[in-house]
Structures are given as structure tokens and as C-alpha cells.
Coordinates of C-alpha atoms in Angstrom, one line a residue:
X1 CA 24.8 -50.4 69.9
X2 CA 25.1 -54.0 68.2
X3 CA 25.9 -54.0 64.6
X4 CA 24.3 -56.4 62.5
X5 CA 26.6 -58.5 60.3
X6 CA 26.4 -58.2 56.3
X7 CA 24.7 -61.8 56.5
X8 CA 22.2 -60.8 58.8
X9 CA 21.4 -57.3 56.7
X10 CA 20.9 -59.7 53.4
X11 CA 18.7 -62.2 55.5
X12 CA 16.6 -59.3 56.4
X13 CA 16.4 -57.8 52.8
X14 CA 15.7 -61.4 51.1
X15 CA 12.9 -61.6 54.0
X16 CA 11.1 -58.6 53.2
X17 CA 11.2 -59.3 49.5
X18 CA 9.7 -62.5 50.0
X19 CA 7.2 -61.5 52.1
X20 CA 6.3 -58.9 49.5
X21 CA 6.5 -61.3 46.7
X22 CA 3.9 -63.5 48.5
X23 CA 1.8 -60.8 49.0
X24 CA 1.8 -59.4 45.5
X25 CA 2.1 -62.4 43.6
X26 CA -0.9 -64.0 46.1
X27 CA -3.1 -60.5 45.2
X28 CA -2.2 -60.0 41.5
X29 CA -0.8 -63.4 40.0
X30 CA 2.4 -63.8 38.4
X31 CA 1.9 -62.2 35.4
X32 CA 0.8 -59.0 36.6
X33 CA 3.1 -58.6 39.4
X34 CA 6.9 -57.0 38.5
X35 CA 9.9 -57.5 40.4
X36 CA 10.0 -53.8 40.6
X37 CA 6.8 -53.6 42.1
X38 CA 8.1 -56.2 44.9
X39 CA 10.9 -54.3 45.3
X40 CA 9.1 -51.0 46.0
X41 CA 6.7 -53.2 48.6
X42 CA 9.6 -54.3 50.3
X43 CA 11.1 -51.0 50.7
X44 CA 14.2 -51.9 48.5
X45 CA 15.8 -50.8 45.3
X46 CA 15.3 -52.8 42.2
X47 CA 19.0 -53.4 42.0
X48 CA 19.1 -54.7 45.6
X49 CA 16.1 -57.2 44.5
X50 CA 18.2 -58.6 41.5
X51 CA 21.2 -58.8 44.0
X52 CA 19.3 -61.2 46.0
X53 CA 17.2 -63.0 43.1
X54 CA 18.4 -63.2 39.5
X55 CA 15.1 -62.4 38.4
X56 CA 10.8 -62.9 38.6
X57 CA 11.0 -66.7 38.6
X58 CA 13.6 -66.9 41.2
X59 CA 11.7 -64.5 43.4
X60 CA 8.3 -66.5 42.8
X61 CA 10.3 -69.7 43.5
X62 CA 11.1 -68.3 46.9
X63 CA 7.4 -67.2 47.6
X64 CA 6.0 -70.9 46.8
X65 CA 8.4 -72.3 49.1
X66 CA 7.3 -70.0 51.7
X67 CA 3.9 -70.6 51.1
X68 CA 4.8 -74.2 51.4
X69 CA 6.5 -74.0 54.5
X70 CA 3.9 -72.3 56.2
X71 CA 1.2 -74.6 55.1
X72 CA 3.7 -77.7 56.2
X73 CA 3.9 -76.3 59.7
X74 CA 0.2 -75.5 59.8
X75 CA -0.4 -79.2 58.8
X76 CA 2.2 -80.6 61.9
X77 CA 0.3 -78.4 64.4
X78 CA -3.0 -79.8 63.3
X79 CA -1.8 -83.6 63.2
X80 CA -0.4 -83.1 67.0
X81 CA -3.8 -82.0 68.3
X82 CA -5.4 -85.3 67.3
X83 CA -5.8 -88.5 69.3
X84 CA -4.5 -90.9 66.7
X85 CA -2.7 -91.0 63.6
X86 CA -5.5 -91.8 61.2
X87 CA -7.4 -88.6 62.5
X88 CA -4.3 -86.7 62.6
X89 CA -4.3 -87.9 58.8
X90 CA -7.7 -86.9 58.1
X91 CA -7.2 -83.3 59.9
X92 CA -4.0 -83.0 57.8
X93 CA -6.2 -83.1 54.7
X94 CA -9.0 -81.1 56.1
X95 CA -6.5 -78.2 57.1
X96 CA -4.7 -78.3 53.4
X97 CA -8.0 -78.0 52.1
X98 CA -9.1 -75.1 54.3
X99 CA -5.7 -73.3 53.4
X100 CA -6.9 -73.4 49.8
X101 CA -9.8 -71.1 50.9
X102 CA -7.1 -68.6 50.9
X103 CA -6.7 -66.6 47.7
X104 CA -3.2 -65.8 47.7
X105 CA -2.5 -69.6 48.5
X106 CA -4.7 -70.7 45.6
X107 CA -3.2 -68.1 43.4
X108 CA 0.6 -68.8 44.2
X109 CA 0.6 -72.8 44.7
X110 CA -2.4 -74.1 42.7
X111 CA -2.7 -71.7 39.9
X112 CA 0.4 -70.0 39.0
X113 CA 3.4 -72.7 40.4
X114 CA 2.9 -75.3 37.7
X115 CA 3.2 -73.1 34.8
X116 CA 5.7 -70.8 36.1
X117 CA 8.1 -73.5 37.7
X118 CA 7.3 -76.5 35.9
X119 CA 6.0 -79.7 37.6
X120 CA 9.3 -81.1 38.5
X121 CA 10.3 -78.0 40.5
X122 CA 6.8 -77.9 42.2
X123 CA 7.0 -81.3 43.2
X124 CA 10.6 -81.1 44.4
X125 CA 9.8 -78.3 46.7
X126 CA 6.6 -80.0 47.7
X127 CA 8.4 -83.1 48.8
X128 CA 10.4 -80.8 51.2
X129 CA 7.1 -79.7 52.9
X130 CA 3.7 -80.8 52.4
X131 CA 4.1 -83.9 50.4
X132 CA 6.8 -85.2 53.4
X133 CA 4.4 -84.2 55.9
X134 CA 1.6 -86.2 54.2
X135 CA 3.9 -89.1 53.5
X136 CA 4.9 -89.3 57.2
X137 CA 1.4 -89.1 58.5
X138 CA 0.3 -92.1 56.2
X139 CA 3.4 -94.1 57.2
X140 CA 2.4 -93.4 60.9
X141 CA -1.2 -94.1 60.5
X142 CA -0.7 -97.2 58.7
X143 CA 2.1 -98.4 60.8
X144 CA -0.3 -98.2 63.7
X145 CA -2.5 -100.7 62.1
X146 CA 0.4 -103.2 61.9
X147 CA 1.4 -105.6 64.8
X148 CA 4.2 -104.5 67.0
X149 CA 7.7 -106.0 66.6
X150 CA 11.1 -105.3 66.4
X151 CA 10.9 -104.4 62.6
X152 CA 7.9 -102.4 62.9
X153 CA 9.4 -98.8 63.2
X154 CA 8.7 -96.4 60.6
X155 CA 11.8 -96.3 58.6
X156 CA 13.3 -92.9 57.0
X157 CA 10.8 -91.1 54.9
X158 CA 13.4 -88.6 53.2
X159 CA 13.4 -90.6 50.2
X160 CA 10.1 -90.2 48.3
X161 CA 10.6 -93.1 46.0
X162 CA 11.5 -96.0 48.1
X163 CA 9.0 -98.8 47.5
X164 CA 9.6 -101.3 50.4
X165 CA 6.9 -99.5 52.5
X166 CA 4.4 -101.2 50.1
X167 CA 3.7 -98.3 47.9
X168 CA 3.0 -95.8 50.3
X169 CA 5.0 -93.3 48.6
X170 CA 2.7 -93.5 45.6
X171 CA -0.4 -93.8 47.9
X172 CA 0.7 -90.4 49.4
X173 CA 1.1 -88.7 46.0
X174 CA -2.5 -90.0 44.9
X175 CA -3.6 -88.6 48.1
X176 CA -1.8 -85.2 47.4
X177 CA -2.8 -85.3 43.9
X178 CA -6.6 -85.5 44.9
X179 CA -6.4 -82.9 47.6
X180 CA -4.4 -80.3 45.1
X181 CA -7.7 -81.0 42.4
X182 CA -9.8 -80.2 45.3
X183 CA -7.8 -77.1 46.0
X184 CA -8.6 -76.3 42.2
X185 CA -12.2 -77.1 42.6
X186 CA -12.5 -74.5 45.6
X187 CA -10.5 -71.9 43.5
X188 CA -12.8 -72.1 40.9
X189 CA -16.1 -72.3 43.1
X190 CA -18.7 -69.7 43.3
X191 CA -19.1 -70.3 47.0
X192 CA -15.9 -72.2 48.2
X193 CA -16.6 -71.9 51.8
X194 CA -20.0 -74.0 51.0
X195 CA -18.1 -76.8 48.9
X196 CA -15.1 -77.3 51.3
X197 CA -17.3 -79.7 54.0
X198 CA -18.4 -82.0 50.9
X199 CA -14.7 -82.1 49.4
X200 CA -13.4 -82.7 53.3
X201 CA -16.0 -85.7 53.2
X202 CA -14.8 -86.8 49.9
X203 CA -11.2 -86.8 51.2
X204 CA -12.2 -88.8 54.4
X205 CA -13.9 -91.4 52.4
X206 CA -10.6 -91.6 50.3
X207 CA -8.4 -92.2 53.1
X208 CA -11.0 -94.7 54.5
X209 CA -10.3 -97.1 51.5
X210 CA -6.4 -96.5 52.2
X211 CA -6.8 -97.9 55.7
X212 CA -5.7 -101.2 56.1

């Protein structure tokens, strides 16, 4: 029998807690979910939960980051299925809006995260995931419209504040803000599935206005 290391056991417990946190925070919201309930759902003690996370906010942050990681991966998969960068960008935006139909995602990412974590923390995590994917997609789409040349390569987009790319970082944030607002509209809609196509069409118009 192969013995697991302490680090492996710790990672497993952390993973169980985060999965349980995403489920409960998504179903009941931050205010109505206790760390005790998350620990019970994960099959660990309350003490074990506090050993891995120093409180409910830290556990929620991990749940929020998990949602961001998952949707960023979905955006990248969607983009790869399209024939050109602008189609990939449009597909990614629609994929994000489709994700907003999921009640758990809406509750954690759109409704609770801004008030629980604060705008700066939310944006920091989004920069590492969904906003990073959107910025990369916008850079690739814009570069595809430019003449080819030795200096036409897309630069490193890890720094979201660079302005040498003609303001693409700002445009990406504007697009992302519009998508989040669209997600909020879906969250408050009586029939979000019916409103999705109209919102996706508006997102397409927004992107078309950015195309060189």
C-alpha cells in the first residue's frame, strides 16, 4: 500500500472543503452558509476547516477562485473551437454569459464576491483567470487585423496595466465590466434563458465596435 504524504492529505482536505464551499455558498449564499456547515459537508471537523482556512472569508475566497479557474478553462476551450480570433472572442463572451445562467456561479461570483471580498481582491483574482483570458483574446483578435511584421507579435499580457498596446487593457476591462453587468441582468431576470440571446447579441455589437 502506498502511503500518502502529509502534503497530499492536506491537499485532499483542502479540495474537499473548497468543493463543499462552492456548493453551499452557491446554493445558499455567503450570509446563510456557516463554516461549520461546509466542514460537515466536506466530512471534516470544524477544527480541520480552520486549520486550512483562517475563517469564512478565506474559505469563500477559495471558492470564488475555484469558480474563476473553472470558467477561465471553459472560455479557453470555447475559443479553441472557433476558426479565427474574433469568432473566438465572441464565443468566449457568450460562454461567460451562459455560465451566468448557473445559479451557483451567479451567487458566488456576481452577487456575493464584491461585498465579501471587495473590488480590489475580486479584480486581482479575475486578472489571473477570466480577465486574463479576455485580454489575451482581445490582443490576439486585434493583432490579427494588423499588418504582419517583425514587431507585430503579441506581447506578454501578464501585466494588465500596460498601455503600449493602444489601450487594449482598458478595452478588455470595459468589455468584462459589460459582461458582468449582463450577468447581473440575467441574475435578476424572471426568464434568464430567454434574455441570454439578446444579451449575447448586444455583446457582439459591443465587440464589433472595438474591431479595427
